[in-house]
mmCIF file of C-alpha atoms in Angstrom:
data_model
loop_
_atom_site.group_PDB
_atom_site.id
_atom_site.type_symbol
_atom_site.label_atom_id
_atom_site.label_comp_id
_atom_site.label_asym_id
_atom_site.label_seq_id
_atom_site.Cartn_x
_atom_site.Cartn_y
_atom_site.Cartn_z
ATOM 1 C CA ALA A 44 0.630 48.456 88.330
ATOM 2 C CA ASN A 45 -3.028 47.998 87.718
ATOM 3 C CA THR A 46 -3.014 45.038 90.210
ATOM 4 C CA LEU A 47 -1.136 46.927 92.655
ATOM 5 C CA VAL A 48 -3.414 49.985 92.757
ATOM 6 C CA ARG A 49 -6.729 47.442 92.955
ATOM 7 C CA ASN A 50 -4.995 46.002 95.761
ATOM 8 C CA GLY A 51 -4.551 49.157 97.552
ATOM 9 C CA ARG A 52 -0.628 50.047 96.922
ATOM 10 C CA THR A 53 0.585 52.965 95.434
ATOM 11 C CA PRO A 54 2.872 52.003 92.930
ATOM 12 C CA GLY A 55 5.382 54.232 90.682
ATOM 13 C CA ILE A 56 7.362 53.166 87.640
ATOM 14 C CA LEU A 57 10.966 53.507 87.475
ATOM 15 C CA THR A 58 12.529 54.253 83.935
ATOM 16 C CA ARG A 59 15.906 55.395 82.523
ATOM 17 C CA GLY A 60 14.597 57.005 79.531
ATOM 18 C CA TYR A 61 16.672 55.628 76.609
ATOM 19 C CA SER A 62 17.103 58.025 73.545
ATOM 20 C CA ARG A 63 15.581 61.075 75.271
ATOM 21 C CA SER A 64 16.622 64.615 74.143
ATOM 22 C CA SER A 65 16.626 65.627 78.093
ATOM 23 C CA GLY A 66 19.941 64.229 78.648
ATOM 24 C CA ASP A 67 20.486 62.643 82.330
ATOM 25 C CA ARG A 68 18.161 65.586 84.372
ATOM 26 C CA LEU A 69 15.256 63.743 86.304
ATOM 27 C CA ILE A 70 11.681 64.280 84.956
ATOM 28 C CA THR A 71 8.682 62.918 86.775
ATOM 29 C CA ILE A 72 5.373 62.591 85.098
ATOM 30 C CA GLU A 73 2.471 63.266 87.370
ATOM 31 C CA PRO A 74 -0.840 61.042 87.623
ATOM 32 C CA ARG A 75 -3.453 62.458 85.649
ATOM 33 C CA ALA A 76 -5.837 61.824 82.747
ATOM 34 C CA ARG A 77 -5.052 62.322 79.107
ATOM 35 C CA ARG A 78 -1.523 62.872 79.805
ATOM 36 C CA HIS A 79 0.860 62.719 76.532
ATOM 37 C CA PRO A 80 4.437 63.858 77.361
ATOM 38 C CA ASP A 81 6.709 63.790 74.457
ATOM 39 C CA PRO A 82 8.443 60.705 73.819
ATOM 40 C CA ARG A 83 11.637 62.687 72.406
ATOM 41 C CA GLU A 84 11.610 64.426 75.988
ATOM 42 C CA VAL A 85 11.163 61.587 78.404
ATOM 43 C CA GLY A 86 12.010 58.530 76.207
ATOM 44 C CA ASP A 87 9.190 56.306 74.179
ATOM 45 C CA GLU A 88 8.851 53.705 77.141
ATOM 46 C CA ALA A 89 7.735 56.558 79.595
ATOM 47 C CA ALA A 90 5.379 58.096 76.936
ATOM 48 C CA LEU A 91 3.766 55.045 75.988
ATOM 49 C CA LEU A 92 3.261 53.795 79.922
ATOM 50 C CA SER A 93 1.965 57.442 80.603
ATOM 51 C CA GLY A 94 -0.772 56.990 78.146
ATOM 52 C CA ALA A 95 -1.638 53.109 79.494
ATOM 53 C CA LEU A 96 -1.607 53.966 83.424
ATOM 54 C CA PRO A 97 -2.482 57.592 83.539
ATOM 55 C CA ASP A 98 -3.138 56.898 87.276
ATOM 56 C CA VAL A 99 0.624 56.007 87.973
ATOM 57 C CA PRO A 100 3.401 58.430 88.707
ATOM 58 C CA ILE A 101 6.826 57.811 86.631
ATOM 59 C CA ALA A 102 10.113 58.942 87.076
ATOM 60 C CA VAL A 103 12.591 58.985 84.220
ATOM 61 C CA CYS A 104 15.924 59.064 85.418
ATOM 62 C CA ALA A 105 19.272 56.960 84.919
ATOM 63 C CA ASP A 106 19.809 56.815 88.604
ATOM 64 C CA ARG A 107 16.566 55.163 89.409
ATOM 65 C CA TYR A 108 17.234 54.658 93.249
ATOM 66 C CA ARG A 109 16.968 59.268 93.015
ATOM 67 C CA GLY A 110 13.828 58.724 90.933
ATOM 68 C CA GLY A 111 12.249 56.266 93.409
ATOM 69 C CA GLN A 112 12.995 58.696 96.279
ATOM 70 C CA VAL A 113 11.368 61.462 94.456
ATOM 71 C CA LEU A 114 8.299 59.282 93.482
ATOM 72 C CA GLU A 115 7.756 58.286 97.315
ATOM 73 C CA ARG A 116 8.133 61.959 98.516
ATOM 74 C CA GLU A 117 6.019 63.547 96.035
ATOM 75 C CA PHE A 118 3.510 60.985 95.697
ATOM 76 C CA GLU A 119 3.882 58.560 98.712
ATOM 77 C CA VAL A 120 4.618 56.072 96.275
ATOM 78 C CA ASP A 121 5.131 52.490 98.166
ATOM 79 C CA ALA A 122 5.891 49.990 95.411
ATOM 80 C CA HIS A 123 8.567 50.376 92.726
ATOM 81 C CA ILE A 124 8.138 48.920 89.160
ATOM 82 C CA LEU A 125 11.270 48.736 87.124
ATOM 83 C CA ASP A 126 11.825 47.107 83.499
ATOM 84 C CA ASP A 127 15.406 45.296 83.067
ATOM 85 C CA GLY A 128 15.790 46.113 86.981
ATOM 86 C CA PHE A 129 17.051 42.580 87.554
ATOM 87 C CA GLN A 130 20.508 43.658 86.614
ATOM 88 C CA HIS A 131 19.986 47.194 88.604
ATOM 89 C CA TRP A 132 22.027 46.303 91.953
ATOM 90 C CA ALA A 133 21.439 49.747 93.587
ATOM 91 C CA LEU A 134 18.014 49.001 94.499
ATOM 92 C CA ALA A 135 17.047 46.310 97.291
ATOM 93 C CA ARG A 136 14.192 44.260 95.830
ATOM 94 C CA ASP A 137 11.123 41.953 97.106
ATOM 95 C CA LEU A 138 10.437 40.285 93.866
ATOM 96 C CA ASP A 139 12.297 39.430 90.896
ATOM 97 C CA ILE A 140 10.274 38.493 87.606
ATOM 98 C CA VAL A 141 12.256 37.368 84.751
ATOM 99 C CA THR A 142 10.694 37.291 81.066
ATOM 100 C CA LEU A 143 11.842 34.714 78.814
ATOM 101 C CA ASP A 144 11.109 34.622 75.396
ATOM 102 C CA VAL A 145 10.598 30.958 74.315
ATOM 103 C CA THR A 146 10.999 31.616 70.593
ATOM 104 C CA GLN A 147 14.797 32.908 71.097
ATOM 105 C CA GLU A 148 17.554 30.308 72.071
ATOM 106 C CA LEU A 149 18.566 30.489 75.914
ATOM 107 C CA SER A 150 22.222 30.092 75.869
ATOM 108 C CA ASP A 151 25.063 31.832 77.477
ATOM 109 C CA SER A 152 26.585 32.247 73.951
ATOM 110 C CA ALA A 153 23.622 34.814 73.225
ATOM 111 C CA ILE A 154 24.602 37.428 75.662
ATOM 112 C CA LEU A 155 24.710 41.098 74.377
ATOM 113 C CA PRO A 156 26.371 41.593 72.082
ATOM 114 C CA ALA A 157 26.098 38.483 70.453
ATOM 115 C CA GLY A 158 22.404 38.008 71.081
ATOM 116 C CA ARG A 159 19.511 39.519 73.263
ATOM 117 C CA GLN A 160 20.214 38.026 76.596
ATOM 118 C CA ARG A 161 21.553 40.428 79.142
ATOM 119 C CA GLU A 162 22.911 37.948 81.683
ATOM 120 C CA PRO A 163 24.038 34.285 81.965
ATOM 121 C CA CYS A 164 21.504 31.577 82.080
ATOM 122 C CA SER A 165 22.837 31.182 85.790
ATOM 123 C CA ALA A 166 21.040 34.395 86.834
ATOM 124 C CA THR A 167 18.088 33.099 86.553
ATOM 125 C CA SER A 168 18.781 31.194 89.915
ATOM 126 C CA ARG A 169 18.060 35.020 91.406
ATOM 127 C CA ALA A 170 14.490 35.089 89.709
ATOM 128 C CA ASP A 171 11.320 34.623 92.088
ATOM 129 C CA ALA A 172 9.408 33.859 89.200
ATOM 130 C CA VAL A 173 9.744 33.330 85.507
ATOM 131 C CA VAL A 174 7.322 34.203 83.017
ATOM 132 C CA LEU A 175 7.647 32.424 79.318
ATOM 133 C CA THR A 176 6.742 34.876 76.841
ATOM 134 C CA ARG A 177 5.151 34.262 73.403
ATOM 135 C CA ALA A 178 3.736 30.920 74.271
ATOM 136 C CA GLU A 179 1.525 30.847 71.506
ATOM 137 C CA LEU A 180 4.504 30.866 68.612
ATOM 138 C CA ALA A 181 5.850 28.175 70.486
ATOM 139 C CA ASN A 182 5.495 24.361 70.241
ATOM 140 C CA HIS A 183 5.207 22.280 73.377
ATOM 141 C CA GLY A 184 8.827 21.297 73.147
ATOM 142 C CA ASP A 185 9.824 24.831 73.287
ATOM 143 C CA LEU A 186 8.430 25.006 76.594
ATOM 144 C CA ASP A 187 9.581 22.132 77.946
ATOM 145 C CA ARG A 188 13.211 23.032 76.839
ATOM 146 C CA VAL A 189 12.941 26.354 78.358
ATOM 147 C CA THR A 190 10.927 25.141 81.630
ATOM 148 C CA SER A 191 14.022 22.306 82.131
ATOM 149 C CA GLN A 192 16.592 25.083 81.114
ATOM 150 C CA VAL A 193 15.129 27.455 84.275
ATOM 151 C CA ARG A 194 14.943 24.174 86.667
ATOM 152 C CA ARG A 195 18.672 23.478 85.960
ATOM 153 C CA PHE A 196 19.272 26.964 87.786
ATOM 154 C CA ASN A 197 16.415 27.342 90.069
ATOM 155 C CA ALA A 198 13.962 24.987 91.602
ATOM 156 C CA ARG A 199 12.148 27.426 93.628
ATOM 157 C CA ALA A 200 10.921 29.892 90.956
ATOM 158 C CA SER A 201 7.284 30.024 89.890
ATOM 159 C CA ILE A 202 6.919 29.717 86.359
ATOM 160 C CA PHE A 203 4.249 31.014 84.399
ATOM 161 C CA ILE A 204 3.311 30.923 80.811
ATOM 162 C CA GLY A 205 2.393 34.280 78.708
ATOM 163 C CA SER A 206 0.978 34.489 75.337
ATOM 164 C CA THR A 207 0.451 37.653 73.254
ATOM 165 C CA ALA A 208 -2.794 38.795 71.320
ATOM 166 C CA LEU A 209 -3.889 41.389 69.542
ATOM 167 C CA CYS A 210 -6.331 43.285 71.520
ATOM 168 C CA GLY A 211 -6.877 46.564 69.278
ATOM 169 C CA ILE A 212 -5.588 48.846 66.699
ATOM 170 C CA ARG A 213 -4.321 52.480 67.152
ATOM 171 C CA SER A 214 -3.557 55.046 64.485
ATOM 172 C CA ILE A 215 -0.476 56.928 65.252
ATOM 173 C CA ASP A 216 -2.350 60.278 65.285
ATOM 174 C CA ASP A 217 -5.288 59.272 67.318
ATOM 175 C CA PRO A 218 -4.780 57.989 71.115
ATOM 176 C CA HIS A 219 -7.910 55.812 71.203
ATOM 177 C CA THR A 220 -7.996 52.382 70.212
ATOM 178 C CA ALA A 221 -10.118 50.799 67.813
ATOM 179 C CA ALA A 222 -11.587 47.227 68.076
ATOM 180 C CA LEU A 223 -10.519 44.723 65.518
ATOM 181 C CA GLN A 224 -13.703 44.256 64.521
ATOM 182 C CA LYS A 225 -13.947 47.582 62.755
ATOM 183 C CA PHE A 226 -11.023 46.067 60.601
ATOM 184 C CA SER A 227 -12.605 42.815 59.501
ATOM 185 C CA GLY A 228 -15.247 41.959 57.307
ATOM 186 C CA PRO A 229 -17.163 43.716 54.286
ATOM 187 C CA GLY A 230 -16.064 47.139 53.321
ATOM 188 C CA ALA A 231 -13.021 47.214 56.151
ATOM 189 C CA LYS A 232 -10.051 49.281 55.418
ATOM 190 C CA PRO A 233 -6.747 47.944 55.402
ATOM 191 C CA VAL A 234 -4.554 48.186 57.891
ATOM 192 C CA ILE A 235 -0.413 48.460 57.649
ATOM 193 C CA ALA A 236 1.198 47.503 60.873
ATOM 194 C CA PHE A 237 4.891 48.034 62.253
#
């Protein structure tokens, strides 16, 4: 979203809002500084994204096509971002990015509910780009194995390597992130993370 904004676009985020108390009604979260919608009402993903991307409008709705229309009309959005939109066939798309955790087995026997995969491995044939995540936890063989599996179904997709790094710590009752240095060295307070 930030990359799109830097390149002159007006992105909006479309999310379903799992486990929210507001049911199926459409909720729009307007762009503004220091917005903190209640995660019980909008869902935890929308609440988290609201704080991280205050300039990006968000539509919370199971019908993401409808949510997208509202964002286009009310906020002149010209690019939509969806998490788990790969299976959302009701929307036309310009770019499909698939993320694969290299620490997890990529196998047709790992499809939900037996595993964490949402579709068979052959579905990667629809991807424009594949990001191999959590590379810092993998050995070189894992990266090669998953890359080979992707290439078996999709020779044209760009493949990127991603890693996870702890950037800061935030208390549950404070929206500000503290630098890691505050929690290391002499006199540092213990931290419990979950």
